[in-house]
PDB file of C-alpha atoms in Angstrom:
ATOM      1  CA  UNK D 956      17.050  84.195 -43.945  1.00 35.00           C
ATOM      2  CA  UNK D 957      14.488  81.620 -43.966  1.00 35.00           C
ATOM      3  CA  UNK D 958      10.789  81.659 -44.698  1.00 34.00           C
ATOM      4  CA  UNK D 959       7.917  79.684 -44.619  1.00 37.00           C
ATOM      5  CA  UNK D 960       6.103  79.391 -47.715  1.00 38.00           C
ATOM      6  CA  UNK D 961       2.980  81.568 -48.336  1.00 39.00           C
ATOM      7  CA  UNK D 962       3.622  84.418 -45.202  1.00 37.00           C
ATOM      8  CA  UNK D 963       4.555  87.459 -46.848  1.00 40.00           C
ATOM      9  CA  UNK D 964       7.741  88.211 -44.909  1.00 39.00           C
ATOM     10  CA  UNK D 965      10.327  87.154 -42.913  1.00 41.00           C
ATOM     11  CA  UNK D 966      12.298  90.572 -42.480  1.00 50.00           C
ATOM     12  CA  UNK D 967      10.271  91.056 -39.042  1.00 56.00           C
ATOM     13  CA  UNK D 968      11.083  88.733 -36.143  1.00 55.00           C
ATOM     14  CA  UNK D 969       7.690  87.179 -35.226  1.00 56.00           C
ATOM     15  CA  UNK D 970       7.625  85.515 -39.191  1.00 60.00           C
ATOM     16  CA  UNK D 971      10.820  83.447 -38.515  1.00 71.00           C
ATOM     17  CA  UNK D 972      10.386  79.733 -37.677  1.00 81.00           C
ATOM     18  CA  UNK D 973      11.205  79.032 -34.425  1.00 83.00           C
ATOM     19  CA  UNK D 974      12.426  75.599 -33.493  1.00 88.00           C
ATOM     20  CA  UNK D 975      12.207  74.830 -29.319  1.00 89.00           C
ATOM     21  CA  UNK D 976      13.761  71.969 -27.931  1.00 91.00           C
ATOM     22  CA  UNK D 977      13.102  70.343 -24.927  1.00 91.00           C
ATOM     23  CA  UNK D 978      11.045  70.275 -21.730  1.00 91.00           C
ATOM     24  CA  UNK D 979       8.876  73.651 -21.559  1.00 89.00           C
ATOM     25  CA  UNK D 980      10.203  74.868 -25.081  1.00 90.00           C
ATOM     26  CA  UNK D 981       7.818  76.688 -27.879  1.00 88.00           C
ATOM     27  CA  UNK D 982       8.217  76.441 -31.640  1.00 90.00           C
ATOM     28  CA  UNK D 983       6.516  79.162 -33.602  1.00 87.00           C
ATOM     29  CA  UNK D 984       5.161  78.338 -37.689  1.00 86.00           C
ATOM     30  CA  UNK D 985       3.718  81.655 -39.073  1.00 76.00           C
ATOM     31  CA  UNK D 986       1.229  82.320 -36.242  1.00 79.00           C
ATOM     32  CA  UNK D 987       0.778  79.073 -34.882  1.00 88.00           C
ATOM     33  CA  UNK D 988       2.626  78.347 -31.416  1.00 88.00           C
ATOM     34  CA  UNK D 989       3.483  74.634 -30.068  1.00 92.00           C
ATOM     35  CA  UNK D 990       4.264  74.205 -26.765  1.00 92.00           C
ATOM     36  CA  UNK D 991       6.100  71.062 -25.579  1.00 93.00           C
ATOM     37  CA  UNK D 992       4.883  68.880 -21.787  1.00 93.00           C
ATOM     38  CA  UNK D 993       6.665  70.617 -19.216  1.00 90.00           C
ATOM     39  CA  UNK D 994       7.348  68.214 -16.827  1.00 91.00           C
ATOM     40  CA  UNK D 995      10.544  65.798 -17.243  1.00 91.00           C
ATOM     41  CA  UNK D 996       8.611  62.801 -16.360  1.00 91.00           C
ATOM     42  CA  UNK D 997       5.799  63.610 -19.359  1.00 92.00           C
ATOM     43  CA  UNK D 998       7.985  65.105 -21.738  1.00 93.00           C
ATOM     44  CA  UNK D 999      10.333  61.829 -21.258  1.00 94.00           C
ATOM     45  CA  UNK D1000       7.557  59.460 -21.564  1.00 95.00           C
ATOM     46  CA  UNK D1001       6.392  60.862 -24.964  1.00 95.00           C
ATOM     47  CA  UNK D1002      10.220  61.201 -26.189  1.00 94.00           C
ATOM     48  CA  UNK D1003      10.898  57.307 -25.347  1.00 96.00           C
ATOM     49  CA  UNK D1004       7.344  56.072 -26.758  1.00 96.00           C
ATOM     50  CA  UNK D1005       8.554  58.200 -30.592  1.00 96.00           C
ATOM     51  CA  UNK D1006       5.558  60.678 -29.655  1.00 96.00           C
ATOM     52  CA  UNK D1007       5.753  64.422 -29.987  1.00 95.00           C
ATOM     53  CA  UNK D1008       6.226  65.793 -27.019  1.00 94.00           C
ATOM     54  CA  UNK D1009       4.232  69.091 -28.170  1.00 95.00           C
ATOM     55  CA  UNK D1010       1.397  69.092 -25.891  1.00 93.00           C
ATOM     56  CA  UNK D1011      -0.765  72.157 -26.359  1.00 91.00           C
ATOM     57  CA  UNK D1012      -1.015  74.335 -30.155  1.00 93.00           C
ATOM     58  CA  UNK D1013      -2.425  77.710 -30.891  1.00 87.00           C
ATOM     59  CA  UNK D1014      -2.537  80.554 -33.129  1.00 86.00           C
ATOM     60  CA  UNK D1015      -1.890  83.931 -32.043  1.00 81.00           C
ATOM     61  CA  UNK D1016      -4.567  86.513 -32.200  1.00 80.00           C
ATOM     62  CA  UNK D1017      -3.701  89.609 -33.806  1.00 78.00           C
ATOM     63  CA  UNK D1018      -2.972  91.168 -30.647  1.00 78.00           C
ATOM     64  CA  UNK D1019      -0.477  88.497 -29.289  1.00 77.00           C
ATOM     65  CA  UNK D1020       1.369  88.870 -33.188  1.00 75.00           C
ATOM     66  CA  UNK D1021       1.915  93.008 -32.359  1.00 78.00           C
ATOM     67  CA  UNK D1022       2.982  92.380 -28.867  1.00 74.00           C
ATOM     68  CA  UNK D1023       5.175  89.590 -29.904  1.00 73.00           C
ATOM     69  CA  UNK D1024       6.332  91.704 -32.946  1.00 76.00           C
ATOM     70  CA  UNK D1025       7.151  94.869 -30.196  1.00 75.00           C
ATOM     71  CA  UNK D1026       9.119  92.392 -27.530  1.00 71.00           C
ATOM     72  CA  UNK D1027      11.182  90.415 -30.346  1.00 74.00           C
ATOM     73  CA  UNK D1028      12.476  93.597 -32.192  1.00 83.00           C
ATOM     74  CA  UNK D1029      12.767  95.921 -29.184  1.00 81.00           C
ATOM     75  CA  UNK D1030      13.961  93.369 -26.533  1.00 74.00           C
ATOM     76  CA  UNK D1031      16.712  92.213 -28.530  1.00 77.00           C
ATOM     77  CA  UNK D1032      17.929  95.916 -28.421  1.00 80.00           C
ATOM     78  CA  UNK D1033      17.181  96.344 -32.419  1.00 83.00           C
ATOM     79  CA  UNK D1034      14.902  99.489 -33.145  1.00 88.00           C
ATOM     80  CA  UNK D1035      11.520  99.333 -34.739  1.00 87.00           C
ATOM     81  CA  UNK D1036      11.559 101.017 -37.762  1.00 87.00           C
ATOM     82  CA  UNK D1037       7.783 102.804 -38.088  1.00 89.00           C
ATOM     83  CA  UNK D1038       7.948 101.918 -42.012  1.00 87.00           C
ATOM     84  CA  UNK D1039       8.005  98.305 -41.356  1.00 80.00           C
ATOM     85  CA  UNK D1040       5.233  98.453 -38.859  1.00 84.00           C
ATOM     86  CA  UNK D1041       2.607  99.893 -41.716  1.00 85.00           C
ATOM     87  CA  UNK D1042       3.969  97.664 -44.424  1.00 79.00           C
ATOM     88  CA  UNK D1043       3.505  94.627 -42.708  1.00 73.00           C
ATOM     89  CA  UNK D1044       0.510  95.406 -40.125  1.00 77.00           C
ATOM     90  CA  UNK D1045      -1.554  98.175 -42.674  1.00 83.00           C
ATOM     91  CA  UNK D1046      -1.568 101.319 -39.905  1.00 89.00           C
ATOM     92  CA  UNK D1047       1.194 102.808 -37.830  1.00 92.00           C
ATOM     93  CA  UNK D1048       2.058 101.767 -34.863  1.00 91.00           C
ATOM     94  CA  UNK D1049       0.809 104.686 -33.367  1.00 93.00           C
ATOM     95  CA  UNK D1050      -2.651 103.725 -33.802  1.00 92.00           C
ATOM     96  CA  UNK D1051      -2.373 100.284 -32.419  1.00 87.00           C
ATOM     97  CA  UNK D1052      -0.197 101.403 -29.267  1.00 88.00           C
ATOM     98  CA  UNK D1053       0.425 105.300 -29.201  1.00 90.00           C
ATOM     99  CA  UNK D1054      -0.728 105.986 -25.781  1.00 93.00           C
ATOM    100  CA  UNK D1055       1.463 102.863 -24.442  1.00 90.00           C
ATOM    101  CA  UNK D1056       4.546 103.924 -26.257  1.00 91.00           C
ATOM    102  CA  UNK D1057       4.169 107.196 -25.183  1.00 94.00           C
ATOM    103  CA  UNK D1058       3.550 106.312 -21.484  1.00 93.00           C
ATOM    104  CA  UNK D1059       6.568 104.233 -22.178  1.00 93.00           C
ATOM    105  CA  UNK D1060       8.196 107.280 -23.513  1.00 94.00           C
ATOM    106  CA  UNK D1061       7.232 109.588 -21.107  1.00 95.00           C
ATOM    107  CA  UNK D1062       9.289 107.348 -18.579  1.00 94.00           C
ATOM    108  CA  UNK D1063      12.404 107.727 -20.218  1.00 96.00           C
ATOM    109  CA  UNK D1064      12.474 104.110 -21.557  1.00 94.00           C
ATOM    110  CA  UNK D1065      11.606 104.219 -25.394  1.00 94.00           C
ATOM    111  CA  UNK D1066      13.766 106.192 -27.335  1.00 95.00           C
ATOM    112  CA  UNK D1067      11.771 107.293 -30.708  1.00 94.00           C
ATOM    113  CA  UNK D1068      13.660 109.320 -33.362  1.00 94.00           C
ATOM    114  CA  UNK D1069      10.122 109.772 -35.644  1.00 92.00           C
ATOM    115  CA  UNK D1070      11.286 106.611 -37.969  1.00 92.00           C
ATOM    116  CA  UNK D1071      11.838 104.063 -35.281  1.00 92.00           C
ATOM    117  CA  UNK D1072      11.750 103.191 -31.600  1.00 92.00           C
ATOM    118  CA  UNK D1073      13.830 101.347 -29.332  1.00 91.00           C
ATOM    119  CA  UNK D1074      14.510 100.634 -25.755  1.00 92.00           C
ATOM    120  CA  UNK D1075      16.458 102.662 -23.716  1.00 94.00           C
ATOM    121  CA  UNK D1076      19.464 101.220 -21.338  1.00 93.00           C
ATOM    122  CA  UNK D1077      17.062 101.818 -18.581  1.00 94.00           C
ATOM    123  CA  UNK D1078      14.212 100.090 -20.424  1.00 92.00           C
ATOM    124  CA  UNK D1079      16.738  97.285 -21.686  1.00 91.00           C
ATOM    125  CA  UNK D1080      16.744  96.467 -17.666  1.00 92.00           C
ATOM    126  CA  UNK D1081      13.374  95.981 -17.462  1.00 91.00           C
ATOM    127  CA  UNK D1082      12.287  94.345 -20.725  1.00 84.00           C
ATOM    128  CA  UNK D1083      10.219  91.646 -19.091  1.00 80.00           C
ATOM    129  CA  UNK D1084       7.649  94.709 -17.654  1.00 85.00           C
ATOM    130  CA  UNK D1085       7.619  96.442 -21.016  1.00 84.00           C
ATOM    131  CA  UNK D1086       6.541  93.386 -22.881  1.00 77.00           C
ATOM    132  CA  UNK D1087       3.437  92.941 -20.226  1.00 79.00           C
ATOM    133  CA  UNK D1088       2.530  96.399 -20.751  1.00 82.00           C
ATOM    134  CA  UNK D1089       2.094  95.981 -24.360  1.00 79.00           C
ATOM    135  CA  UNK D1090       0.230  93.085 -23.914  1.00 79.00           C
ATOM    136  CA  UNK D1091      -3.893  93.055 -25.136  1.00 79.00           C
ATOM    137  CA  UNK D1092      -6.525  93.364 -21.827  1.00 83.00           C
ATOM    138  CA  UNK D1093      -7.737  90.098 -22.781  1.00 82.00           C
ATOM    139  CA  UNK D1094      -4.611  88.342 -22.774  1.00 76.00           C
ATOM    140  CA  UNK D1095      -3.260  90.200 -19.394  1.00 80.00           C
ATOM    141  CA  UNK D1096      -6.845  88.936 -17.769  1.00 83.00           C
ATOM    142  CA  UNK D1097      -5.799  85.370 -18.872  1.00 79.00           C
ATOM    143  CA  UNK D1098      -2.475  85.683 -17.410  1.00 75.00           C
ATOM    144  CA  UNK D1099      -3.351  87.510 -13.954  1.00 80.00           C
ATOM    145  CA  UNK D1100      -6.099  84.375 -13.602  1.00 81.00           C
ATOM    146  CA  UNK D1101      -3.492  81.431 -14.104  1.00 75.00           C
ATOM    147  CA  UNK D1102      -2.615  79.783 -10.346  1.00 79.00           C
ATOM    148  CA  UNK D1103       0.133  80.566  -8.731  1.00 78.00           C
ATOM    149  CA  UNK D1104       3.005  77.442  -9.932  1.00 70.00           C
ATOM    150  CA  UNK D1105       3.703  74.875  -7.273  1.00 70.00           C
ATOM    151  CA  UNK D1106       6.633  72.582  -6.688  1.00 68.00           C
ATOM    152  CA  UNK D1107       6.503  69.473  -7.283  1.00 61.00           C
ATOM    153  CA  UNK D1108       8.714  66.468  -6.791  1.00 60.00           C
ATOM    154  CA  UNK D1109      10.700  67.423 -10.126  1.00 57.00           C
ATOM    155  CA  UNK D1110      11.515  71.119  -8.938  1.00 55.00           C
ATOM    156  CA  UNK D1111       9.466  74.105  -9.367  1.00 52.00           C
ATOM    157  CA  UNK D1112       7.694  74.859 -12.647  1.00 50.00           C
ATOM    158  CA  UNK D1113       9.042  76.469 -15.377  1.00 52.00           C
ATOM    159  CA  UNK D1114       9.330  80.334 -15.476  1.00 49.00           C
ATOM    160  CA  UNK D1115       6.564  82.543 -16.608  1.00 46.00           C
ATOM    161  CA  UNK D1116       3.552  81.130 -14.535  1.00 42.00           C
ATOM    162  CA  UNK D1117       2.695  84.369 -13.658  1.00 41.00           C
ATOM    163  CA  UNK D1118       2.840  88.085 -14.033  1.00 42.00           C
ATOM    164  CA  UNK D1119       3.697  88.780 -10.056  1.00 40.00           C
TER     165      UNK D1119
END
């Protein structure tokens, strides 16, 4: 396992470095997020010229570090152990998303066994809804308001313009 010097732990998904490569790709430090150009023609330009090709950089809000924290453990079909959520985040994870895990519950896809969660096969299908719903108002706001992507002469745009 690697770590970063100075964040407390590494044991939870979202404290991992995360190298990206290419056209589109993020790199995550801690809580701080670079995202590469992501169009061929900029990203090549900066690669040829020996300039990063990182174009935009930002730290998560606290939010965006629990949602990220819920999709990375839970998506990869690992459970959620309720221990490591109040070690590392100081409250259960009850209090900063009971009535969306239950709702989540209630549909048959979380499975909770009182010491952790995880996905059920039906909620393994559609992982890409579950992580929106556990997403913070603010950030779903920002999300619903992005335009619509449009083709251009390289293709269409990368995935994940939009929430549908």
């Amino acid at each position: 396992d690697h770590c970063v010097t100075g964040v407390q732990t590494c044991a939870l998904p979202i404290y991992r470095p995360l190298l990206g490569l290419g056209m589109s790709a993020r790199s995550q430090v801690g809580g701080t997020v670079f995202r590469n150009v992501d169009r061929v023609a900029g990203y090549v330009e900066r690669v040829e010229r020996g300039e990063s090709p990182v174009e935009t950089v930002f730290e998560l809000a606290e939010d965006d570090r629990r949602a990220l924290l819920v999709a990375g453990t839970l998506g990869s079909g690992k459970p959620l152990a309720r221990d490591a959520w109040r070690k590392h985040l100081g409250r259960s994870i009850d209090e900063d998303l009971g009535p969306r895990l239950a709702a989540l519950r209630g549909g048959g896809l979380l499975l909770d066994d009182g010491t952790s969660i995880r996905l059920s096969e039906q909620g393994l299908l559609v992982y890409d809804r579950i992580v929106l719903s556990l997403y913070s108002e603010r950030r779903l706001d920002e999300v619903r308001d992005l335009p619509p992507p449009k083709p251009g002469p390289e293709g269409p745009a990368p995935a994940g313009r939009g929430i549908g």
